[in-house]
Amino acid sequence: MNAIGKLMKIYVTRRLSQEGLKILSSSGVCDVCMWDSNQPVPREELLKGVQGAHGVLCLLSDKVDAEVLNAAGPNLKVISTLSVGYDHLDLNEIKKRGIRVGYTPDVLTDATAELTVALLLATARRLPEAMDEVKNGGWSSWTPFWMCGYGLSGSTVGVIGLGRIGMAIARRLMPFGVKRLLYSGRTEKAYAAELNGEFVPLDTLTSESDFIVVSCSLTAETQGLCDKTFFSKMKKTAILINSSRGAVVTQEDLYEALKSGQIAAAGLDVTTPEPLPTNHPLLTLKNCVVLPHIGSATYSTRGVMVALAARNLLGGLQGTEMPSELAL
């Protein structure tokens, strides 16, 4: 409730689970308005929907900028995003207006790490391509070098961004017999010692790794980080895996690197844009595995994410502690 006893309006930008809605509706403090669709809310509907809202629960696909904040008006107290990333939020504008922000870190770490390992193995061992060969009649007799890929045993793995998710990926990869773990980022991580991780310059990681896993945040420094120059430094037998943000990779340069044999293969769970158009050049390549941003897509993880986002929203509305508040 607000000061005069009315329910506070919250706007939810996508259809939520019944459990998530129940947390909000049973709180007794808010009136839920929701874009009742599994598809993204159109911009004009978003601008209409947020008018007068005290709280907004949004997704990565919803750009929350000054225009949206102006449309919402002075009542807006809190923005809760159903994601660990927040590059879709204009944090400068949000901070300027004293609005609190909730997000969902940690709860999706394990699911995203598992999916990243699955994507790496599927790409390295050419699983989608092999499945196609079974279906299209390309599978004949056993041949020594047909459908050969690359293994992790004895390899060097480089992780760009050894944060929570990066470390969880590394922990899962090491038992495959990885020989060296390299990582780069802004600072050296004490916890990397657990896996004998070596903090190295990006150029060293790029040139010495057999597998490069991109697991960094999208920032001004990391936007377009994996570009033509980056790929030119990689081994011809190396594989790139990206489960962070699509914009960290310059896709035109990646296409050229894959098509020309500059690098061996790539696996992407994130792209620019999302969804990737079905006629995109990357989808014509056999050595590129593209998934539809399903890093956190387990039933349990998504359920926990929704519950956390709802509780963050309620904390912000009531001026109490938020389980996962972003420090602005």
PDB file of C-alpha atoms in Angstrom, residues 7-306:
ATOM      1  CA  LEU A   7      -2.670  -0.549  -3.965  1.00  0.00           C
ATOM      2  CA  MET A   8       0.549   0.296  -5.797  1.00  0.00           C
ATOM      3  CA  LYS A   9       0.568  -0.376  -9.538  1.00  0.00           C
ATOM      4  CA  ILE A  10       3.209  -2.699 -10.895  1.00  0.00           C
ATOM      5  CA  TYR A  11       3.738  -3.411 -14.573  1.00  0.00           C
ATOM      6  CA  VAL A  12       5.056  -6.810 -15.671  1.00  0.00           C
ATOM      7  CA  THR A  13       6.411  -6.905 -19.233  1.00  0.00           C
ATOM      8  CA  ARG A  14       5.847 -10.620 -19.959  1.00  0.00           C
ATOM      9  CA  ARG A  15       3.571 -13.477 -18.931  1.00  0.00           C
ATOM     10  CA  LEU A  16       4.818 -14.880 -15.619  1.00  0.00           C
ATOM     11  CA  SER A  17       4.321 -18.271 -13.990  1.00  0.00           C
ATOM     12  CA  GLN A  18       1.338 -18.667 -11.679  1.00  0.00           C
ATOM     13  CA  GLU A  19       3.753 -19.032  -8.764  1.00  0.00           C
ATOM     14  CA  GLY A  20       5.354 -15.687  -9.551  1.00  0.00           C
ATOM     15  CA  LEU A  21       2.024 -13.938  -9.910  1.00  0.00           C
ATOM     16  CA  LYS A  22       0.852 -15.466  -6.644  1.00  0.00           C
ATOM     17  CA  ILE A  23       3.816 -13.958  -4.752  1.00  0.00           C
ATOM     18  CA  LEU A  24       2.866 -10.518  -6.097  1.00  0.00           C
ATOM     19  CA  SER A  25      -0.915 -10.752  -5.774  1.00  0.00           C
ATOM     20  CA  SER A  26      -0.885 -12.309  -2.291  1.00  0.00           C
ATOM     21  CA  SER A  27       1.331  -9.529  -0.938  1.00  0.00           C
ATOM     22  CA  GLY A  28      -1.674  -7.254  -0.533  1.00  0.00           C
ATOM     23  CA  VAL A  29       0.300  -4.187  -1.554  1.00  0.00           C
ATOM     24  CA  CYS A  30       0.191  -4.160  -5.342  1.00  0.00           C
ATOM     25  CA  ASP A  31      -2.135  -4.175  -8.312  1.00  0.00           C
ATOM     26  CA  VAL A  32      -0.564  -6.292 -11.071  1.00  0.00           C
ATOM     27  CA  CYS A  33      -0.829  -5.130 -14.689  1.00  0.00           C
ATOM     28  CA  MET A  34       0.823  -7.566 -17.087  1.00  0.00           C
ATOM     29  CA  TRP A  35       1.614  -7.850 -20.792  1.00  0.00           C
ATOM     30  CA  ASP A  36      -0.046 -11.266 -21.023  1.00  0.00           C
ATOM     31  CA  SER A  37       2.064 -12.797 -23.778  1.00  0.00           C
ATOM     32  CA  ASN A  38       5.192 -14.894 -24.190  1.00  0.00           C
ATOM     33  CA  GLN A  39       6.333 -12.423 -26.851  1.00  0.00           C
ATOM     34  CA  PRO A  40       8.106  -9.134 -26.002  1.00  0.00           C
ATOM     35  CA  VAL A  41       5.913  -6.160 -25.244  1.00  0.00           C
ATOM     36  CA  PRO A  42       5.901  -3.671 -28.171  1.00  0.00           C
ATOM     37  CA  ARG A  43       7.558  -0.381 -27.319  1.00  0.00           C
ATOM     38  CA  GLU A  44       4.364   1.667 -27.566  1.00  0.00           C
ATOM     39  CA  GLU A  45       2.565  -0.789 -25.258  1.00  0.00           C
ATOM     40  CA  LEU A  46       5.437  -0.632 -22.780  1.00  0.00           C
ATOM     41  CA  LEU A  47       5.282   3.162 -22.698  1.00  0.00           C
ATOM     42  CA  LYS A  48       1.526   3.008 -22.089  1.00  0.00           C
ATOM     43  CA  GLY A  49       1.716   0.170 -19.577  1.00  0.00           C
ATOM     44  CA  VAL A  50       4.271   1.771 -17.256  1.00  0.00           C
ATOM     45  CA  GLN A  51       2.296   4.991 -16.821  1.00  0.00           C
ATOM     46  CA  GLY A  52       1.833   5.681 -13.119  1.00  0.00           C
ATOM     47  CA  ALA A  53       3.605   2.466 -12.111  1.00  0.00           C
ATOM     48  CA  HIS A  54       5.307   2.197  -8.728  1.00  0.00           C
ATOM     49  CA  GLY A  55       7.261  -0.856  -9.864  1.00  0.00           C
ATOM     50  CA  VAL A  56       8.278  -2.550 -13.111  1.00  0.00           C
ATOM     51  CA  LEU A  57       9.260  -6.192 -13.576  1.00  0.00           C
ATOM     52  CA  CYS A  58      11.081  -6.501 -16.893  1.00  0.00           C
ATOM     53  CA  LEU A  59      13.212  -8.813 -19.046  1.00  0.00           C
ATOM     54  CA  LEU A  60      16.506  -8.434 -20.919  1.00  0.00           C
ATOM     55  CA  SER A  61      14.591  -7.659 -24.105  1.00  0.00           C
ATOM     56  CA  ASP A  62      12.982  -4.562 -22.553  1.00  0.00           C
ATOM     57  CA  LYS A  63      15.076  -1.415 -22.956  1.00  0.00           C
ATOM     58  CA  VAL A  64      14.430   0.743 -19.901  1.00  0.00           C
ATOM     59  CA  ASP A  65      15.743   4.204 -20.736  1.00  0.00           C
ATOM     60  CA  ALA A  66      14.834   7.824 -20.013  1.00  0.00           C
ATOM     61  CA  GLU A  67      11.777   7.581 -22.290  1.00  0.00           C
ATOM     62  CA  VAL A  68      10.353   4.671 -20.289  1.00  0.00           C
ATOM     63  CA  LEU A  69      11.218   6.317 -16.965  1.00  0.00           C
ATOM     64  CA  ASN A  70       9.531   9.555 -18.085  1.00  0.00           C
ATOM     65  CA  ALA A  71       6.457   7.601 -19.185  1.00  0.00           C
ATOM     66  CA  ALA A  72       6.300   5.875 -15.800  1.00  0.00           C
ATOM     67  CA  GLY A  73       6.473   9.175 -13.948  1.00  0.00           C
ATOM     68  CA  PRO A  74       7.475  10.119 -10.399  1.00  0.00           C
ATOM     69  CA  ASN A  75       5.755   7.183  -8.663  1.00  0.00           C
ATOM     70  CA  LEU A  76       8.348   4.684  -9.897  1.00  0.00           C
ATOM     71  CA  LYS A  77      10.299   3.249  -6.952  1.00  0.00           C
ATOM     72  CA  VAL A  78      11.772  -0.003  -8.225  1.00  0.00           C
ATOM     73  CA  ILE A  79      12.747  -1.917 -11.366  1.00  0.00           C
ATOM     74  CA  SER A  80      13.173  -5.669 -11.024  1.00  0.00           C
ATOM     75  CA  THR A  81      14.787  -7.438 -13.970  1.00  0.00           C
ATOM     76  CA  LEU A  82      14.400 -11.166 -14.554  1.00  0.00           C
ATOM     77  CA  SER A  83      18.074 -11.552 -15.466  1.00  0.00           C
ATOM     78  CA  VAL A  84      21.604 -11.463 -14.142  1.00  0.00           C
ATOM     79  CA  GLY A  85      22.578  -8.968 -16.881  1.00  0.00           C
ATOM     80  CA  TYR A  86      21.449  -5.352 -16.752  1.00  0.00           C
ATOM     81  CA  ASP A  87      22.882  -3.737 -19.885  1.00  0.00           C
ATOM     82  CA  HIS A  88      19.267  -3.101 -21.018  1.00  0.00           C
ATOM     83  CA  LEU A  89      18.817  -0.664 -18.132  1.00  0.00           C
ATOM     84  CA  ASP A  90      19.999   2.945 -18.283  1.00  0.00           C
ATOM     85  CA  LEU A  91      21.585   2.871 -14.838  1.00  0.00           C
ATOM     86  CA  ASN A  92      22.670   6.527 -14.915  1.00  0.00           C
ATOM     87  CA  GLU A  93      19.104   7.718 -15.465  1.00  0.00           C
ATOM     88  CA  ILE A  94      17.752   5.245 -12.932  1.00  0.00           C
ATOM     89  CA  LYS A  95      20.246   6.295 -10.257  1.00  0.00           C
ATOM     90  CA  LYS A  96      19.570   9.972 -10.938  1.00  0.00           C
ATOM     91  CA  ARG A  97      15.903   9.386 -10.082  1.00  0.00           C
ATOM     92  CA  GLY A  98      16.597   7.373  -6.922  1.00  0.00           C
ATOM     93  CA  ILE A  99      14.994   4.208  -8.278  1.00  0.00           C
ATOM     94  CA  ARG A 100      16.145   0.878  -6.816  1.00  0.00           C
ATOM     95  CA  VAL A 101      17.085  -2.059  -9.061  1.00  0.00           C
ATOM     96  CA  GLY A 102      16.755  -5.778  -8.370  1.00  0.00           C
ATOM     97  CA  TYR A 103      18.297  -8.557 -10.481  1.00  0.00           C
ATOM     98  CA  THR A 104      18.726 -12.344 -10.339  1.00  0.00           C
ATOM     99  CA  PRO A 105      22.393 -13.365  -9.976  1.00  0.00           C
ATOM    100  CA  ASP A 106      23.589 -16.687  -8.511  1.00  0.00           C
ATOM    101  CA  VAL A 107      20.327 -18.575  -9.060  1.00  0.00           C
ATOM    102  CA  LEU A 108      21.099 -19.185 -12.737  1.00  0.00           C
ATOM    103  CA  THR A 109      24.838 -19.852 -12.341  1.00  0.00           C
ATOM    104  CA  ASP A 110      24.671 -23.656 -12.343  1.00  0.00           C
ATOM    105  CA  ALA A 111      22.168 -23.923 -15.184  1.00  0.00           C
ATOM    106  CA  THR A 112      24.133 -21.518 -17.388  1.00  0.00           C
ATOM    107  CA  ALA A 113      27.423 -23.282 -16.617  1.00  0.00           C
ATOM    108  CA  GLU A 114      25.912 -26.678 -17.494  1.00  0.00           C
ATOM    109  CA  LEU A 115      24.525 -25.366 -20.769  1.00  0.00           C
ATOM    110  CA  THR A 116      27.869 -23.753 -21.656  1.00  0.00           C
ATOM    111  CA  VAL A 117      29.679 -27.061 -21.139  1.00  0.00           C
ATOM    112  CA  ALA A 118      27.020 -28.848 -23.216  1.00  0.00           C
ATOM    113  CA  LEU A 119      27.429 -26.267 -25.988  1.00  0.00           C
ATOM    114  CA  LEU A 120      31.218 -26.600 -25.898  1.00  0.00           C
ATOM    115  CA  LEU A 121      31.039 -30.391 -26.189  1.00  0.00           C
ATOM    116  CA  ALA A 122      28.365 -30.268 -28.900  1.00  0.00           C
ATOM    117  CA  THR A 123      30.476 -27.816 -30.921  1.00  0.00           C
ATOM    118  CA  ALA A 124      33.827 -29.520 -30.363  1.00  0.00           C
ATOM    119  CA  ARG A 125      32.508 -32.998 -31.175  1.00  0.00           C
ATOM    120  CA  ARG A 126      30.243 -31.726 -33.992  1.00  0.00           C
ATOM    121  CA  LEU A 127      27.067 -33.268 -32.552  1.00  0.00           C
ATOM    122  CA  PRO A 128      24.437 -31.265 -34.508  1.00  0.00           C
ATOM    123  CA  GLU A 129      26.347 -31.932 -37.743  1.00  0.00           C
ATOM    124  CA  ALA A 130      26.635 -35.643 -36.908  1.00  0.00           C
ATOM    125  CA  MET A 131      22.898 -35.875 -36.182  1.00  0.00           C
ATOM    126  CA  ASP A 132      22.192 -34.315 -39.579  1.00  0.00           C
ATOM    127  CA  GLU A 133      24.399 -36.947 -41.243  1.00  0.00           C
ATOM    128  CA  VAL A 134      22.347 -39.715 -39.604  1.00  0.00           C
ATOM    129  CA  LYS A 135      19.115 -38.140 -40.864  1.00  0.00           C
ATOM    130  CA  ASN A 136      20.228 -37.242 -44.404  1.00  0.00           C
ATOM    131  CA  GLY A 137      21.922 -40.538 -45.257  1.00  0.00           C
ATOM    132  CA  GLY A 138      25.491 -39.283 -44.955  1.00  0.00           C
ATOM    133  CA  TRP A 139      26.351 -42.051 -42.490  1.00  0.00           C
ATOM    134  CA  SER A 140      27.925 -44.967 -44.374  1.00  0.00           C
ATOM    135  CA  SER A 141      30.629 -47.321 -43.143  1.00  0.00           C
ATOM    136  CA  TRP A 142      33.043 -46.479 -40.307  1.00  0.00           C
ATOM    137  CA  THR A 143      35.833 -44.224 -41.585  1.00  0.00           C
ATOM    138  CA  PRO A 144      38.934 -43.279 -39.521  1.00  0.00           C
ATOM    139  CA  PHE A 145      38.687 -39.507 -39.820  1.00  0.00           C
ATOM    140  CA  TRP A 146      35.028 -38.871 -40.650  1.00  0.00           C
ATOM    141  CA  MET A 147      33.264 -36.465 -38.255  1.00  0.00           C
ATOM    142  CA  CYS A 148      36.379 -36.011 -36.106  1.00  0.00           C
ATOM    143  CA  GLY A 149      36.336 -33.113 -33.682  1.00  0.00           C
ATOM    144  CA  TYR A 150      38.397 -31.845 -30.761  1.00  0.00           C
ATOM    145  CA  GLY A 151      38.680 -33.185 -27.197  1.00  0.00           C
ATOM    146  CA  LEU A 152      39.230 -31.461 -23.874  1.00  0.00           C
ATOM    147  CA  SER A 153      41.811 -33.902 -22.530  1.00  0.00           C
ATOM    148  CA  GLY A 154      45.236 -32.236 -22.388  1.00  0.00           C
ATOM    149  CA  SER A 155      43.820 -28.954 -23.702  1.00  0.00           C
ATOM    150  CA  THR A 156      44.198 -25.325 -22.650  1.00  0.00           C
ATOM    151  CA  VAL A 157      40.937 -23.555 -21.842  1.00  0.00           C
ATOM    152  CA  GLY A 158      40.724 -19.766 -21.701  1.00  0.00           C
ATOM    153  CA  VAL A 159      37.865 -18.056 -19.870  1.00  0.00           C
ATOM    154  CA  ILE A 160      37.193 -14.385 -20.559  1.00  0.00           C
ATOM    155  CA  GLY A 161      35.520 -13.158 -17.377  1.00  0.00           C
ATOM    156  CA  LEU A 162      36.102 -15.534 -14.454  1.00  0.00           C
ATOM    157  CA  GLY A 163      33.164 -14.332 -12.366  1.00  0.00           C
ATOM    158  CA  ARG A 164      30.519 -16.568 -10.776  1.00  0.00           C
ATOM    159  CA  ILE A 165      29.434 -18.177 -14.040  1.00  0.00           C
ATOM    160  CA  GLY A 166      32.934 -18.298 -15.536  1.00  0.00           C
ATOM    161  CA  MET A 167      34.246 -20.099 -12.456  1.00  0.00           C
ATOM    162  CA  ALA A 168      31.303 -22.519 -12.457  1.00  0.00           C
ATOM    163  CA  ILE A 169      32.051 -23.359 -16.107  1.00  0.00           C
ATOM    164  CA  ALA A 170      35.752 -23.880 -15.349  1.00  0.00           C
ATOM    165  CA  ARG A 171      34.945 -26.177 -12.401  1.00  0.00           C
ATOM    166  CA  ARG A 172      32.863 -28.373 -14.678  1.00  0.00           C
ATOM    167  CA  LEU A 173      35.442 -28.470 -17.478  1.00  0.00           C
ATOM    168  CA  MET A 174      38.545 -29.349 -15.439  1.00  0.00           C
ATOM    169  CA  PRO A 175      37.528 -33.000 -14.726  1.00  0.00           C
ATOM    170  CA  PHE A 176      37.592 -33.627 -18.498  1.00  0.00           C
ATOM    171  CA  GLY A 177      41.382 -33.564 -18.265  1.00  0.00           C
ATOM    172  CA  VAL A 178      42.023 -29.914 -19.114  1.00  0.00           C
ATOM    173  CA  LYS A 179      45.744 -29.259 -18.698  1.00  0.00           C
ATOM    174  CA  ARG A 180      45.761 -25.454 -18.256  1.00  0.00           C
ATOM    175  CA  LEU A 181      43.140 -22.900 -17.284  1.00  0.00           C
ATOM    176  CA  LEU A 182      43.859 -19.349 -18.425  1.00  0.00           C
ATOM    177  CA  TYR A 183      41.652 -16.390 -17.616  1.00  0.00           C
ATOM    178  CA  SER A 184      41.590 -12.678 -18.340  1.00  0.00           C
ATOM    179  CA  GLY A 185      39.554  -9.810 -16.987  1.00  0.00           C
ATOM    180  CA  ARG A 186      39.870  -6.600 -15.017  1.00  0.00           C
ATOM    181  CA  THR A 187      41.456  -8.171 -11.926  1.00  0.00           C
ATOM    182  CA  GLU A 188      43.162 -11.337 -10.756  1.00  0.00           C
ATOM    183  CA  LYS A 189      40.824 -13.653  -8.807  1.00  0.00           C
ATOM    184  CA  ALA A 190      42.105 -15.313  -5.626  1.00  0.00           C
ATOM    185  CA  TYR A 191      39.591 -18.152  -6.012  1.00  0.00           C
ATOM    186  CA  ALA A 192      41.132 -19.131  -9.367  1.00  0.00           C
ATOM    187  CA  ALA A 193      43.918 -20.806  -7.367  1.00  0.00           C
ATOM    188  CA  GLU A 194      41.446 -23.617  -6.613  1.00  0.00           C
ATOM    189  CA  LEU A 195      41.820 -24.686 -10.254  1.00  0.00           C
ATOM    190  CA  ASN A 196      45.396 -23.467 -10.764  1.00  0.00           C
ATOM    191  CA  GLY A 197      43.998 -20.742 -12.993  1.00  0.00           C
ATOM    192  CA  GLU A 198      46.568 -18.447 -14.610  1.00  0.00           C
ATOM    193  CA  PHE A 199      45.715 -14.739 -14.891  1.00  0.00           C
ATOM    194  CA  VAL A 200      47.087 -13.684 -18.287  1.00  0.00           C
ATOM    195  CA  PRO A 201      46.763 -10.790 -20.757  1.00  0.00           C
ATOM    196  CA  LEU A 202      43.975 -11.243 -23.292  1.00  0.00           C
ATOM    197  CA  ASP A 203      46.479 -11.682 -26.149  1.00  0.00           C
ATOM    198  CA  THR A 204      48.105 -14.606 -24.319  1.00  0.00           C
ATOM    199  CA  LEU A 205      44.748 -16.239 -23.657  1.00  0.00           C
ATOM    200  CA  THR A 206      43.696 -15.764 -27.278  1.00  0.00           C
ATOM    201  CA  SER A 207      46.847 -17.242 -28.791  1.00  0.00           C
ATOM    202  CA  GLU A 208      47.383 -20.154 -26.374  1.00  0.00           C
ATOM    203  CA  SER A 209      43.863 -21.482 -25.762  1.00  0.00           C
ATOM    204  CA  ASP A 210      42.330 -24.466 -27.538  1.00  0.00           C
ATOM    205  CA  PHE A 211      38.888 -23.461 -26.255  1.00  0.00           C
ATOM    206  CA  ILE A 212      37.877 -19.884 -25.458  1.00  0.00           C
ATOM    207  CA  VAL A 213      34.792 -19.387 -23.313  1.00  0.00           C
ATOM    208  CA  VAL A 214      33.311 -15.883 -23.238  1.00  0.00           C
ATOM    209  CA  SER A 215      31.641 -15.313 -19.872  1.00  0.00           C
ATOM    210  CA  CYS A 216      32.040 -11.594 -19.249  1.00  0.00           C
ATOM    211  CA  SER A 217      29.524  -8.797 -18.761  1.00  0.00           C
ATOM    212  CA  LEU A 218      28.655  -6.562 -21.688  1.00  0.00           C
ATOM    213  CA  THR A 219      30.354  -3.208 -21.088  1.00  0.00           C
ATOM    214  CA  ALA A 220      31.835  -0.456 -23.237  1.00  0.00           C
ATOM    215  CA  GLU A 221      35.178  -2.326 -22.970  1.00  0.00           C
ATOM    216  CA  THR A 222      33.817  -5.758 -23.945  1.00  0.00           C
ATOM    217  CA  GLN A 223      31.459  -4.685 -26.746  1.00  0.00           C
ATOM    218  CA  GLY A 224      32.868  -6.136 -29.992  1.00  0.00           C
ATOM    219  CA  LEU A 225      35.815  -7.617 -28.075  1.00  0.00           C
ATOM    220  CA  CYS A 226      35.893 -10.758 -30.234  1.00  0.00           C
ATOM    221  CA  ASP A 227      36.546  -9.176 -33.614  1.00  0.00           C
ATOM    222  CA  LYS A 228      38.726  -9.738 -36.687  1.00  0.00           C
ATOM    223  CA  THR A 229      41.938  -8.954 -34.783  1.00  0.00           C
ATOM    224  CA  PHE A 230      40.924 -11.253 -31.933  1.00  0.00           C
ATOM    225  CA  PHE A 231      40.175 -14.180 -34.285  1.00  0.00           C
ATOM    226  CA  SER A 232      43.437 -13.654 -36.173  1.00  0.00           C
ATOM    227  CA  LYS A 233      45.340 -14.403 -32.950  1.00  0.00           C
ATOM    228  CA  MET A 234      43.478 -17.651 -32.226  1.00  0.00           C
ATOM    229  CA  LYS A 235      44.804 -21.078 -33.199  1.00  0.00           C
ATOM    230  CA  LYS A 236      43.304 -22.498 -36.384  1.00  0.00           C
ATOM    231  CA  THR A 237      42.178 -25.489 -34.312  1.00  0.00           C
ATOM    232  CA  ALA A 238      40.613 -23.338 -31.571  1.00  0.00           C
ATOM    233  CA  ILE A 239      36.918 -23.130 -30.701  1.00  0.00           C
ATOM    234  CA  LEU A 240      35.027 -20.084 -29.401  1.00  0.00           C
ATOM    235  CA  ILE A 241      32.032 -20.470 -27.065  1.00  0.00           C
ATOM    236  CA  ASN A 242      29.862 -17.485 -26.085  1.00  0.00           C
ATOM    237  CA  SER A 243      27.170 -17.727 -23.414  1.00  0.00           C
ATOM    238  CA  SER A 244      27.465 -14.158 -22.120  1.00  0.00           C
ATOM    239  CA  ARG A 245      26.060 -11.459 -24.428  1.00  0.00           C
ATOM    240  CA  GLY A 246      25.817 -11.480 -28.202  1.00  0.00           C
ATOM    241  CA  ALA A 247      27.347  -8.027 -28.632  1.00  0.00           C
ATOM    242  CA  VAL A 248      30.691  -9.162 -27.171  1.00  0.00           C
ATOM    243  CA  VAL A 249      31.257 -10.910 -30.524  1.00  0.00           C
ATOM    244  CA  THR A 250      31.408  -9.075 -33.864  1.00  0.00           C
ATOM    245  CA  GLN A 251      29.351 -11.597 -35.821  1.00  0.00           C
ATOM    246  CA  GLU A 252      30.431 -10.482 -39.300  1.00  0.00           C
ATOM    247  CA  ASP A 253      34.060 -11.073 -38.325  1.00  0.00           C
ATOM    248  CA  LEU A 254      33.179 -14.404 -36.727  1.00  0.00           C
ATOM    249  CA  TYR A 255      31.477 -15.536 -39.936  1.00  0.00           C
ATOM    250  CA  GLU A 256      34.589 -14.734 -41.971  1.00  0.00           C
ATOM    251  CA  ALA A 257      36.871 -16.454 -39.447  1.00  0.00           C
ATOM    252  CA  LEU A 258      34.748 -19.607 -39.500  1.00  0.00           C
ATOM    253  CA  LYS A 259      34.203 -19.659 -43.261  1.00  0.00           C
ATOM    254  CA  SER A 260      37.894 -19.132 -44.060  1.00  0.00           C
ATOM    255  CA  GLY A 261      39.141 -21.681 -41.527  1.00  0.00           C
ATOM    256  CA  GLN A 262      40.827 -18.996 -39.418  1.00  0.00           C
ATOM    257  CA  ILE A 263      39.323 -20.789 -36.396  1.00  0.00           C
ATOM    258  CA  ALA A 264      37.834 -24.285 -36.169  1.00  0.00           C
ATOM    259  CA  ALA A 265      34.328 -23.700 -34.801  1.00  0.00           C
ATOM    260  CA  ALA A 266      32.059 -21.574 -32.628  1.00  0.00           C
ATOM    261  CA  GLY A 267      29.146 -22.247 -30.311  1.00  0.00           C
ATOM    262  CA  LEU A 268      26.784 -19.392 -29.443  1.00  0.00           C
ATOM    263  CA  ASP A 269      23.919 -19.275 -26.947  1.00  0.00           C
ATOM    264  CA  VAL A 270      23.633 -15.519 -27.428  1.00  0.00           C
ATOM    265  CA  THR A 271      23.487 -13.472 -30.621  1.00  0.00           C
ATOM    266  CA  THR A 272      22.773 -10.004 -31.976  1.00  0.00           C
ATOM    267  CA  PRO A 273      19.902  -9.631 -32.550  1.00  0.00           C
ATOM    268  CA  GLU A 274      17.854 -12.176 -30.674  1.00  0.00           C
ATOM    269  CA  PRO A 275      16.232 -14.056 -32.254  1.00  0.00           C
ATOM    270  CA  LEU A 276      18.815 -14.392 -35.011  1.00  0.00           C
ATOM    271  CA  PRO A 277      17.118 -14.117 -38.450  1.00  0.00           C
ATOM    272  CA  THR A 278      16.772 -17.520 -40.110  1.00  0.00           C
ATOM    273  CA  ASN A 279      18.662 -16.214 -43.168  1.00  0.00           C
ATOM    274  CA  HIS A 280      21.671 -15.072 -41.116  1.00  0.00           C
ATOM    275  CA  PRO A 281      25.009 -16.149 -42.705  1.00  0.00           C
ATOM    276  CA  LEU A 282      26.176 -17.860 -39.490  1.00  0.00           C
ATOM    277  CA  LEU A 283      23.338 -20.364 -39.836  1.00  0.00           C
ATOM    278  CA  THR A 284      24.717 -21.554 -43.183  1.00  0.00           C
ATOM    279  CA  LEU A 285      27.932 -22.811 -41.551  1.00  0.00           C
ATOM    280  CA  LYS A 286      28.387 -26.379 -40.371  1.00  0.00           C
ATOM    281  CA  ASN A 287      31.064 -25.308 -37.886  1.00  0.00           C
ATOM    282  CA  CYS A 288      28.795 -22.904 -36.010  1.00  0.00           C
ATOM    283  CA  VAL A 289      26.303 -24.151 -33.404  1.00  0.00           C
ATOM    284  CA  VAL A 290      23.677 -21.555 -32.443  1.00  0.00           C
ATOM    285  CA  LEU A 291      21.223 -21.986 -29.547  1.00  0.00           C
ATOM    286  CA  PRO A 292      18.270 -19.680 -28.715  1.00  0.00           C
ATOM    287  CA  HIS A 293      19.613 -18.162 -25.446  1.00  0.00           C
ATOM    288  CA  ILE A 294      18.657 -21.116 -23.243  1.00  0.00           C
ATOM    289  CA  GLY A 295      21.492 -20.847 -20.697  1.00  0.00           C
ATOM    290  CA  SER A 296      19.189 -20.674 -17.684  1.00  0.00           C
ATOM    291  CA  ALA A 297      16.380 -22.743 -19.201  1.00  0.00           C
ATOM    292  CA  THR A 298      15.720 -25.408 -16.634  1.00  0.00           C
ATOM    293  CA  TYR A 299      12.290 -25.554 -15.023  1.00  0.00           C
ATOM    294  CA  SER A 300      13.686 -25.164 -11.508  1.00  0.00           C
ATOM    295  CA  THR A 301      16.029 -22.275 -12.387  1.00  0.00           C
ATOM    296  CA  ARG A 302      13.379 -20.229 -14.175  1.00  0.00           C
ATOM    297  CA  GLY A 303      10.974 -20.788 -11.274  1.00  0.00           C
ATOM    298  CA  VAL A 304      13.536 -19.550  -8.752  1.00  0.00           C
ATOM    299  CA  MET A 305      14.377 -16.569 -10.986  1.00  0.00           C
ATOM    300  CA  VAL A 306      10.738 -15.477 -11.178  1.00  0.00           C
TER     301      VAL A 306
END
